[in-house]
Amino acid sequence: MEESNSSSEKGFLLLGFSDQPELERILFVIILLFYILNLLGNTAIILVSYLDPKLHTPMYFFLSNLSCVDICFTTSVAPQLLVTMNKKDKNMSYGGCVAQLYVATGLGSSECILLAVMAYDRYAAVCRPLHYTTIVHPQLCASLASTAWLSGLITSLIQCSLTVQLPLCGHRKLDHIFCEVPVLIKLACVDTTFNEVELFVASVIFLIVPVSLILVSYGFITRAVLRIKSTAGRSKAFGTCSSHLLVVIIFYGTIIFMYLQPAKSSSKNQGKFVSLFYTIVTPLLNPIIYTLRNKDVKGAMRTLVMGNAFSS
């Protein structure tokens, strides 16, 4: 009994890249830089979308929600990871691990749904332009965004509650960068078939279904764009949607690799780098992609910066 309770009493040893000190030092600098840029970039998108009346559209409403999710998602992982990497004692409290598990799982699930919602918004904008404002009205936008946030909360409560009930029999070493469901399932000392099946079902709902809907949406979008006779109009339509599609490919590609594989199969460092990519790198790519490839956002930022400069 004492052995089975030791994980909750002593916490976990979050090993990360501690067996490769030089790599760990390099990654510490990279993660810190990416985290700061992520905060600045996503905060800028939220502020610009709020302050510029021209950006008070469904697309930028959903983009603001995505930026908010990304800030919270990365913050649930990066600070703790940086603290752990910067000290010899890799210990993480049991309560801290459980809190991180619930928060990161919920926010990651919300982002999966939100990206699918954004694909629907692009479908309505490109394929039904004359009825766009009627279809994607403010009430629907609020409902879809709320559904994305709420679905993440619900799946987190269910999935993480089942995971934390697994007996660990004193196992404390988490060979990963943060507390994540597949990693804790590997640590369990009992048959985890039920948890693996539950994880697979949740992954299908939050990964495969959204990806399928996104692909269908972009199939319709591609067909509609190819019908546009104007080369300029076709380029603008493709430019509007390519940013979102690039984010989708990067985010879903890495997270599907992590979650839709047998719990015992991934190599030691492979899973760490994949998790590092969709928790640290992808949230930074969102503001970069949407600002560098979006004239509206760049123009709004330029106007706000110049306006503040002249007013001061």
Short mmCIF file of C-alpha atoms in Angstrom, two decimals, residues 14-28 31 81 84-85 90 174-178 268-277:
data_model
loop_
_atom_site.label_atom_id
_atom_site.label_comp_id
_atom_site.label_asym_id
_atom_site.label_seq_id
_atom_site.Cartn_x
_atom_site.Cartn_y
_atom_site.Cartn_z
CA LEU A 14 10.02 14.40 -15.10
CA LEU A 15 13.09 13.13 -16.93
CA GLY A 16 12.67 15.00 -20.22
CA PHE A 17 16.08 15.28 -21.89
CA SER A 18 18.10 15.02 -18.66
CA ASP A 19 20.16 12.15 -20.11
CA GLN A 20 21.44 14.57 -22.79
CA PRO A 21 22.61 17.70 -20.88
CA GLU A 22 23.94 19.57 -23.93
CA LEU A 23 20.72 19.03 -25.88
CA GLU A 24 18.72 20.04 -22.81
CA ARG A 25 20.58 23.38 -22.57
CA ILE A 26 19.98 24.10 -26.25
CA LEU A 27 16.31 23.17 -25.99
CA PHE A 28 15.91 25.38 -22.91
CA ILE A 31 11.70 26.75 -25.79
CA LEU A 81 9.13 22.43 -18.51
CA THR A 84 12.35 21.43 -14.62
CA MET A 85 15.02 21.69 -17.31
CA LYS A 90 13.53 16.90 -11.84
CA LEU A 174 7.99 10.01 -16.33
CA ASP A 175 10.28 9.73 -19.36
CA HIS A 176 8.58 12.65 -21.08
CA ILE A 177 8.50 16.47 -21.18
CA PHE A 178 5.15 16.92 -19.41
CA LYS A 268 11.88 7.18 -26.03
CA ASN A 269 12.86 10.47 -27.69
CA GLN A 270 10.45 10.40 -30.61
CA GLY A 271 7.39 11.02 -28.47
CA LYS A 272 9.18 13.84 -26.62
CA PHE A 273 10.01 15.74 -29.80
CA VAL A 274 6.52 15.21 -31.24
CA SER A 275 4.91 16.54 -28.04
CA LEU A 276 7.37 19.43 -28.00
CA PHE A 277 6.33 20.30 -31.53
#
